[in-house]
Short mmCIF file of C-alpha atoms in Angstrom, two decimals:
data_model
loop_
_atom_site.label_atom_id
_atom_site.label_comp_id
_atom_site.label_asym_id
_atom_site.label_seq_id
_atom_site.Cartn_x
_atom_site.Cartn_y
_atom_site.Cartn_z
CA UNK A 143 -30.45 8.74 -2.47
CA UNK A 144 -30.67 7.30 -5.99
CA UNK A 145 -30.77 10.79 -7.49
CA UNK A 146 -27.70 11.71 -5.48
CA UNK A 147 -25.90 8.55 -6.63
CA UNK A 148 -26.74 9.25 -10.28
CA UNK A 149 -25.51 12.82 -9.94
CA UNK A 150 -22.27 11.55 -8.45
CA UNK A 151 -21.71 9.14 -11.35
CA UNK A 152 -22.46 11.88 -13.89
CA UNK A 153 -19.91 14.09 -12.16
CA UNK A 154 -17.33 11.29 -12.44
CA UNK A 155 -18.14 10.89 -16.13
CA UNK A 156 -17.59 14.61 -16.62
CA UNK A 157 -14.21 14.37 -14.90
CA UNK A 158 -13.30 11.39 -17.09
CA UNK A 159 -14.24 13.36 -20.19
CA UNK A 160 -11.84 16.07 -19.00
CA UNK A 161 -9.09 13.47 -18.47
CA UNK A 162 -9.73 11.99 -21.92
CA UNK A 163 -9.68 15.46 -23.46
CA UNK A 164 -13.17 15.30 -24.92
CA UNK A 165 -15.52 12.65 -26.32
CA UNK A 166 -14.57 9.01 -26.77
CA UNK A 167 -13.66 8.66 -30.42
CA UNK A 168 -10.70 7.39 -32.42
CA UNK A 169 -7.80 9.76 -31.83
CA UNK A 170 -6.40 11.39 -35.01
CA UNK A 171 -3.25 9.80 -36.39
CA UNK A 172 -0.69 12.47 -35.42
CA UNK A 173 -2.20 12.96 -31.98
CA UNK A 174 -2.24 9.19 -31.38
CA UNK A 175 1.46 8.96 -32.21
CA UNK A 176 2.30 11.79 -29.83
CA UNK A 177 0.23 10.11 -27.14
CA UNK A 178 1.88 6.68 -27.34
CA UNK A 179 5.36 8.21 -27.59
CA UNK A 180 4.72 10.18 -24.42
CA UNK A 181 3.51 7.03 -22.66
CA UNK A 182 6.58 5.09 -23.78
CA UNK A 183 8.89 7.81 -22.46
CA UNK A 184 7.10 7.53 -19.13
CA UNK A 185 7.30 3.72 -19.16
CA UNK A 186 11.09 3.85 -19.35
CA UNK A 187 10.99 5.19 -15.79
CA UNK A 188 7.84 3.56 -14.43
CA UNK A 189 7.63 3.62 -10.65
CA UNK A 190 7.71 0.54 -8.39
CA UNK A 191 9.82 -1.50 -10.84
CA UNK A 192 13.43 -2.48 -10.26
CA UNK A 193 15.62 -2.16 -13.35
CA UNK A 194 17.01 -5.17 -15.14
CA UNK A 195 20.65 -5.41 -16.20
CA UNK A 196 19.84 -3.57 -19.45
CA UNK A 197 18.83 -0.53 -17.42
CA UNK A 198 15.14 -0.95 -18.31
CA UNK A 199 12.22 -1.48 -15.90
CA UNK A 200 12.12 -5.19 -15.07
CA UNK A 201 9.28 -7.69 -15.31
CA UNK A 202 8.10 -7.31 -11.70
CA UNK A 203 5.87 -4.50 -10.43
CA UNK A 204 5.88 -4.18 -6.61
CA UNK A 205 3.14 -1.92 -5.26
CA UNK A 206 3.76 -0.42 -1.83
CA UNK A 207 1.72 -1.13 1.27
CA UNK A 208 -1.14 1.31 1.68
CA UNK A 209 -1.84 1.73 -2.05
CA UNK A 210 -5.34 0.31 -2.57
CA UNK A 211 -5.37 -2.01 -5.62
CA UNK A 212 -8.24 -1.88 -8.11
CA UNK A 213 -7.70 -4.96 -10.26
CA UNK A 214 -9.40 -5.67 -13.59
CA UNK A 215 -8.44 -8.07 -16.38
CA UNK A 216 -9.16 -8.92 -20.01
CA UNK A 217 -11.45 -6.07 -21.04
CA UNK A 218 -11.15 -7.09 -24.71
CA UNK A 219 -12.22 -3.75 -26.21
CA UNK A 220 -15.27 -3.30 -23.93
CA UNK A 221 -15.00 0.46 -23.39
CA UNK A 222 -18.12 0.73 -21.23
CA UNK A 223 -16.69 -1.87 -18.85
CA UNK A 224 -13.79 0.46 -18.06
CA UNK A 225 -16.11 3.46 -17.73
CA UNK A 226 -18.40 1.49 -15.43
CA UNK A 227 -15.52 0.62 -13.08
CA UNK A 228 -14.20 4.18 -13.02
CA UNK A 229 -17.62 5.64 -12.16
CA UNK A 230 -18.46 3.14 -9.42
CA UNK A 231 -17.46 3.02 -5.77
CA UNK A 232 -14.77 5.64 -5.00
CA UNK A 233 -12.32 4.28 -7.56
CA UNK A 234 -11.83 7.48 -9.54
CA UNK A 235 -11.41 9.44 -6.31
CA UNK A 236 -8.74 6.96 -5.19
CA UNK A 237 -6.78 7.63 -8.38
CA UNK A 238 -7.22 11.36 -8.02
CA UNK A 239 -6.07 11.53 -4.40
CA UNK A 240 -3.24 9.03 -4.90
CA UNK A 241 -4.56 6.34 -2.54
CA UNK A 242 -5.48 3.76 -5.18
CA UNK A 243 -3.86 1.94 -8.09
CA UNK A 244 -5.73 0.67 -11.15
CA UNK A 245 -4.07 -2.59 -12.25
CA UNK A 246 -5.06 -3.99 -15.65
CA UNK A 247 -4.01 -7.63 -16.11
CA UNK A 248 -3.52 -7.43 -19.85
CA UNK A 249 -5.68 -8.12 -22.91
CA UNK A 250 -7.44 -4.79 -23.24
CA UNK A 251 -7.63 -5.41 -27.00
CA UNK A 252 -9.43 -7.78 -29.40
CA UNK A 253 -13.19 -7.96 -28.95
CA UNK A 254 -14.57 -11.33 -27.79
CA UNK A 255 -18.24 -10.70 -28.68
CA UNK A 256 -19.64 -13.06 -31.31
CA UNK A 257 -19.34 -11.61 -34.79
CA UNK A 258 -16.85 -8.91 -33.79
CA UNK A 259 -13.57 -10.83 -33.65
CA UNK A 260 -12.19 -8.86 -36.60
CA UNK A 261 -13.20 -5.44 -35.26
CA UNK A 262 -10.13 -3.45 -34.16
CA UNK A 263 -11.27 0.18 -33.83
CA UNK A 264 -12.72 -0.29 -30.34
CA UNK A 265 -9.39 -1.81 -29.29
CA UNK A 266 -7.57 1.31 -30.48
CA UNK A 267 -9.99 3.57 -28.65
CA UNK A 268 -9.68 1.62 -25.41
CA UNK A 269 -5.87 1.73 -25.58
CA UNK A 270 -6.08 5.50 -26.19
CA UNK A 271 -8.17 5.82 -23.02
CA UNK A 272 -5.73 3.71 -21.02
CA UNK A 273 -2.85 5.85 -22.30
CA UNK A 274 -4.68 9.01 -21.21
CA UNK A 275 -5.23 7.53 -17.77
CA UNK A 276 -1.57 6.50 -17.53
CA UNK A 277 -0.38 10.01 -18.35
CA UNK A 278 -2.86 11.61 -15.95
CA UNK A 279 -2.09 9.13 -13.13
CA UNK A 280 1.44 7.80 -13.81
CA UNK A 281 1.84 6.38 -10.31
CA UNK A 282 -1.72 5.06 -10.05
CA UNK A 283 -2.38 3.24 -13.36
CA UNK A 284 -0.51 0.08 -14.37
CA UNK A 285 -0.81 -2.41 -17.22
CA UNK A 286 0.48 -5.99 -16.91
CA UNK A 287 1.16 -7.76 -20.19
CA UNK A 288 -1.21 -10.42 -21.51
CA UNK A 289 -1.05 -12.80 -24.45
CA UNK A 290 -3.20 -10.55 -26.67
CA UNK A 291 -0.71 -7.70 -26.20
CA UNK A 292 1.11 -8.95 -29.25
CA UNK A 293 1.22 -9.03 -33.04
CA UNK A 294 2.03 -12.73 -33.14
CA UNK A 295 0.69 -14.75 -36.06
CA UNK A 296 -0.06 -17.49 -33.52
CA UNK A 297 -2.62 -15.25 -31.80
CA UNK A 298 -5.88 -16.36 -33.38
CA UNK A 299 -9.48 -16.97 -32.36
CA UNK A 300 -11.78 -19.29 -34.32
CA UNK A 301 -9.52 -18.95 -37.34
CA UNK A 302 -9.37 -15.15 -37.09
CA UNK A 303 -5.68 -14.04 -36.92
CA UNK A 304 -6.24 -11.27 -34.38
CA UNK A 305 -2.54 -10.60 -33.80
CA UNK A 306 -1.83 -10.03 -37.49
CA UNK A 307 -5.06 -8.05 -37.96
CA UNK A 308 -4.12 -5.82 -35.02
CA UNK A 309 -0.72 -5.07 -36.56
CA UNK A 310 -2.27 -4.40 -39.97
CA UNK A 311 -5.03 -2.11 -38.69
CA UNK A 312 -2.63 -0.07 -36.56
CA UNK A 313 -0.28 0.33 -39.49
CA UNK A 314 -3.01 1.24 -41.98
CA UNK A 315 -4.88 3.69 -39.75
CA UNK A 316 -1.99 5.19 -37.80
CA UNK A 317 1.16 4.32 -39.72
CA UNK A 318 4.05 1.90 -39.39
CA UNK A 319 5.79 4.17 -36.87
CA UNK A 320 2.78 3.98 -34.56
CA UNK A 321 2.60 0.20 -34.90
CA UNK A 322 6.26 -0.08 -33.90
CA UNK A 323 5.61 2.22 -30.95
CA UNK A 324 2.85 -0.13 -29.76
CA UNK A 325 5.35 -2.98 -29.95
CA UNK A 326 7.75 -0.89 -27.85
CA UNK A 327 4.98 -0.34 -25.30
CA UNK A 328 4.42 -4.09 -25.05
CA UNK A 329 8.12 -4.72 -24.49
CA UNK A 330 8.19 -2.15 -21.67
CA UNK A 331 5.37 -3.81 -19.70
CA UNK A 332 5.72 -5.82 -16.46
CA UNK A 333 4.50 -9.43 -16.31
CA UNK A 334 3.89 -9.92 -12.58
CA UNK A 335 2.45 -7.53 -10.00
CA UNK A 336 2.58 -8.01 -6.25
CA UNK A 337 1.89 -6.15 -3.04
CA UNK A 338 1.36 -7.22 0.58
CA UNK A 339 -2.33 -7.64 -0.34
CA UNK A 340 -2.28 -9.77 -3.52
CA UNK A 341 -0.16 -11.01 -6.40
CA UNK A 342 -1.18 -11.49 -10.00
CA UNK A 343 -0.23 -12.10 -13.60
CA UNK A 344 -2.24 -12.48 -16.76
CA UNK A 345 -2.53 -16.25 -17.06
CA UNK A 346 -0.66 -18.71 -14.88
CA UNK A 347 1.65 -19.50 -12.02
CA UNK A 348 5.04 -20.70 -13.28
CA UNK A 349 5.74 -24.41 -13.04
CA UNK A 350 9.33 -23.83 -11.96
CA UNK A 351 10.88 -22.10 -8.98
CA UNK A 352 11.26 -18.37 -9.47
CA UNK A 353 12.53 -15.46 -7.42
CA UNK A 354 12.00 -11.71 -7.46
CA UNK A 355 15.36 -11.36 -9.16
CA UNK A 356 14.37 -13.80 -11.91
CA UNK A 357 11.14 -11.87 -12.46
CA UNK A 358 13.02 -8.58 -12.72
CA UNK A 359 15.31 -10.15 -15.35
CA UNK A 360 12.44 -11.81 -17.22
CA UNK A 361 13.68 -10.75 -20.64
CA UNK A 362 16.30 -13.49 -20.19
CA UNK A 363 13.60 -16.15 -19.73
CA UNK A 364 11.29 -16.20 -22.78
CA UNK A 365 9.94 -19.63 -21.82
CA UNK A 366 8.87 -18.26 -18.43
CA UNK A 367 7.22 -15.26 -20.08
CA UNK A 368 5.14 -17.62 -22.21
CA UNK A 369 3.99 -19.48 -19.11
CA UNK A 370 2.94 -16.30 -17.33
CA UNK A 371 0.86 -15.02 -20.25
CA UNK A 372 -0.32 -18.21 -21.99
CA UNK A 373 -0.57 -21.26 -19.73
CA UNK A 374 -3.79 -22.49 -18.10
CA UNK A 375 -4.86 -24.75 -15.26
CA UNK A 376 -3.80 -28.37 -15.42
CA UNK A 377 -6.42 -30.73 -16.84
CA UNK A 378 -6.39 -34.29 -18.15
CA UNK A 379 -6.23 -32.79 -21.64
CA UNK A 380 -3.64 -30.23 -20.53
CA UNK A 381 -1.00 -32.02 -18.43
CA UNK A 382 1.43 -29.11 -18.80
CA UNK A 383 -0.97 -26.71 -17.08
CA UNK A 384 -0.29 -25.23 -13.66
CA UNK A 385 -1.53 -26.78 -10.42
CA UNK A 386 -2.23 -26.11 -6.75
CA UNK A 387 1.41 -26.87 -5.97
CA UNK A 388 2.61 -24.29 -8.51
CA UNK A 389 0.41 -21.58 -6.98
CA UNK A 390 1.67 -22.45 -3.50
CA UNK A 391 5.31 -22.39 -4.63
CA UNK A 392 4.86 -19.08 -6.50
CA UNK A 393 3.40 -17.46 -3.38
CA UNK A 394 6.24 -18.79 -1.23
CA UNK A 395 8.89 -17.66 -3.74
CA UNK A 396 7.57 -14.10 -3.44
CA UNK A 397 7.70 -14.29 0.38
CA UNK A 398 3.97 -13.68 0.69
CA UNK A 399 1.63 -14.94 3.38
CA UNK A 400 -0.09 -18.21 2.45
CA UNK A 401 -3.48 -16.46 2.52
CA UNK A 402 -2.43 -13.82 -0.02
CA UNK A 403 -4.81 -13.98 -3.00
CA UNK A 404 -3.44 -14.97 -6.41
CA UNK A 405 -5.43 -13.38 -9.25
CA UNK A 406 -5.26 -14.25 -12.95
CA UNK A 407 -7.33 -13.54 -16.03
CA UNK A 408 -7.06 -15.35 -19.38
CA UNK A 409 -9.35 -18.33 -18.74
CA UNK A 410 -13.01 -17.61 -17.88
CA UNK A 411 -14.84 -20.54 -16.34
CA UNK A 412 -18.12 -19.90 -18.18
CA UNK A 413 -19.85 -17.34 -20.40
CA UNK A 414 -22.20 -15.86 -17.81
CA UNK A 415 -20.02 -14.53 -14.99
CA UNK A 416 -17.05 -12.20 -14.66
CA UNK A 417 -15.09 -13.59 -11.71
CA UNK A 418 -14.63 -16.95 -10.01
CA UNK A 419 -13.28 -17.64 -6.52
CA UNK A 420 -11.03 -20.46 -5.25
CA UNK A 421 -10.92 -21.92 -8.75
CA UNK A 422 -10.22 -25.65 -9.11
CA UNK A 423 -10.47 -26.00 -5.34
CA UNK A 424 -7.31 -23.92 -4.83
CA UNK A 425 -7.79 -21.60 -1.87
CA UNK A 426 -7.21 -17.91 -2.60
CA UNK A 427 -6.79 -18.57 -6.33
CA UNK A 428 -9.20 -16.40 -8.29
CA UNK A 429 -9.95 -15.83 -11.98
CA UNK A 430 -11.08 -12.43 -13.22
CA UNK A 431 -12.41 -11.70 -16.71
CA UNK A 432 -13.69 -8.15 -17.20
CA UNK A 433 -14.95 -8.44 -20.81
CA UNK A 434 -18.52 -9.62 -20.17
CA UNK A 435 -20.68 -6.95 -21.88
CA UNK A 436 -23.31 -7.23 -19.15
CA UNK A 437 -21.28 -7.25 -15.92
CA UNK A 438 -17.75 -6.36 -14.95
CA UNK A 439 -15.73 -7.79 -12.07
CA UNK A 440 -13.15 -6.03 -9.91
CA UNK A 441 -10.97 -7.04 -6.99
CA UNK A 442 -10.12 -4.33 -4.49
CA UNK A 443 -8.98 -3.90 -0.91
CA UNK A 444 -11.57 -3.24 1.79
CA UNK A 445 -9.94 -2.89 5.17
CA UNK A 446 -7.24 -5.54 5.06
CA UNK A 447 -9.02 -8.00 2.76
CA UNK A 448 -9.14 -8.24 -1.04
CA UNK A 449 -12.81 -8.52 -2.02
CA UNK A 450 -14.55 -9.26 -5.33
CA UNK A 451 -17.12 -6.76 -6.58
CA UNK A 452 -19.42 -7.08 -9.59
CA UNK A 453 -21.17 -4.21 -11.35
CA UNK A 454 -23.76 -4.21 -14.14
CA UNK A 455 -22.26 -2.58 -17.22
CA UNK A 456 -23.99 0.63 -18.28
CA UNK A 457 -23.82 2.18 -21.75
CA UNK A 458 -21.86 5.23 -20.63
CA UNK A 459 -19.99 6.12 -23.82
CA UNK A 460 -22.91 7.98 -25.47
CA UNK A 461 -23.68 9.75 -22.19
CA UNK A 462 -20.08 10.91 -21.81
CA UNK A 463 -19.92 11.97 -25.45
CA UNK A 464 -23.10 14.03 -25.10
CA UNK A 465 -21.66 16.02 -22.19
CA UNK A 466 -20.37 19.52 -22.78
CA UNK A 467 -16.58 19.63 -22.50
CA UNK A 468 -15.38 21.31 -19.33
CA UNK A 469 -11.75 21.95 -18.45
CA UNK A 470 -10.48 20.69 -15.13
CA UNK A 471 -9.79 24.25 -13.96
CA UNK A 472 -13.51 25.01 -14.17
CA UNK A 473 -14.32 22.43 -11.51
CA UNK A 474 -14.50 24.31 -8.22
CA UNK A 475 -12.83 23.13 -5.04
CA UNK A 476 -16.21 23.15 -3.35
CA UNK A 477 -17.60 20.60 -5.82
CA UNK A 478 -14.54 18.40 -5.42
CA UNK A 479 -14.88 18.46 -1.64
CA UNK A 480 -18.57 17.56 -1.84
CA UNK A 481 -17.85 14.71 -4.26
CA UNK A 482 -15.16 13.30 -1.99
CA UNK A 483 -17.52 13.35 0.99
CA UNK A 484 -20.32 11.74 -1.01
CA UNK A 485 -18.03 9.02 -2.30
CA UNK A 486 -17.27 7.33 0.99
CA UNK A 487 -16.99 3.59 0.61
CA UNK A 488 -19.30 1.44 2.70
CA UNK A 489 -17.84 -1.40 4.79
CA UNK A 490 -18.85 -3.89 2.10
CA UNK A 491 -16.86 -1.99 -0.54
CA UNK A 492 -19.86 -0.38 -2.26
CA UNK A 493 -21.12 3.19 -2.46
CA UNK A 494 -24.71 4.37 -2.96
CA UNK A 495 -25.15 2.05 -5.94
CA UNK A 496 -25.42 -1.68 -5.35
CA UNK A 497 -23.14 -4.05 -7.21
CA UNK A 498 -25.68 -6.50 -8.56
CA UNK A 499 -25.73 -9.09 -11.30
CA UNK A 500 -28.10 -8.73 -14.27
CA UNK A 501 -30.91 -11.22 -14.67
CA UNK A 502 -29.86 -12.29 -18.15
CA UNK A 503 -26.91 -11.99 -20.47
CA UNK A 504 -27.99 -10.68 -23.86
CA UNK A 505 -24.68 -10.50 -25.66
CA UNK A 506 -22.38 -13.49 -25.69
CA UNK A 507 -18.63 -13.35 -25.34
CA UNK A 508 -16.34 -16.22 -26.10
CA UNK A 509 -14.85 -18.51 -23.50
CA UNK A 510 -11.07 -18.73 -23.49
CA UNK A 511 -8.50 -16.18 -24.73
#
């Protein structure tokens, strides 16, 4: 059974290599510009988003019933975390057959590992991979804006101006036109995602009453945008943070059942785990942080319930890069059928490989984003 599970994961890695167009490396400058421009053209007409009064996709993404969400958040340049998720369970198959939706709750960029706060190349590579996925699965892959999706001079970590460094590195390696295109991508992103099964944003429930219409027209409310991507839970030292009442009101404003889970990233509770349930004693209020180099958390739908899953992160990049490139057309229908049958999800949301936590965390990532 273990050999069969390993073979299945290797097959998924091979399919991902095909989607990515080859090994995982920094995309050449001209190709990178073509890639982001194509993504931005697609984003102007992104599905499941009502248009605001400018004629652009609004700030609210509404996924339809029956589309299985696969939610991750704050990968912070951890490429293997994304590869681990896409090779576990039947997540890749769900994207391929159109039954699932990968939802990334912002902050794919800016490494959080000690000593690597200034490193930007892995952020570029991860965004290239996300762009490839978006183009391959335009109605299955979605990115919700986070606070690190910015060039702001206020975006800094331990004195490292990550926002300004990100702008400088993009401009130096890929040109000023590319850097402006990344800014356009950020401006085209939604800020809130909802479905009958869950609702989520990057950081915080708003402290004021909102409506779906207000969320669609979010460009008119910059102060609300800042709340959604920057605020944190209310504490004695943070009286302006959001509270249980704000979560309850947000859920009610969106006409969701009171049991509907609210998922945010942005604020990990410690440096060892990757997800936390019913945070601050608020029922169905969960925090997800998918940047831990040792384990990666996911929320997905099993039956009619959103469940948390945790997977140990494997070093898959060198394995994928060592694979011989194979075009999608060379994959036979027989192999695809066998893979689909082998990838059935167990009632607990797992496949042949158990989602287990590692015994120790070797690398350390920083708390708070």
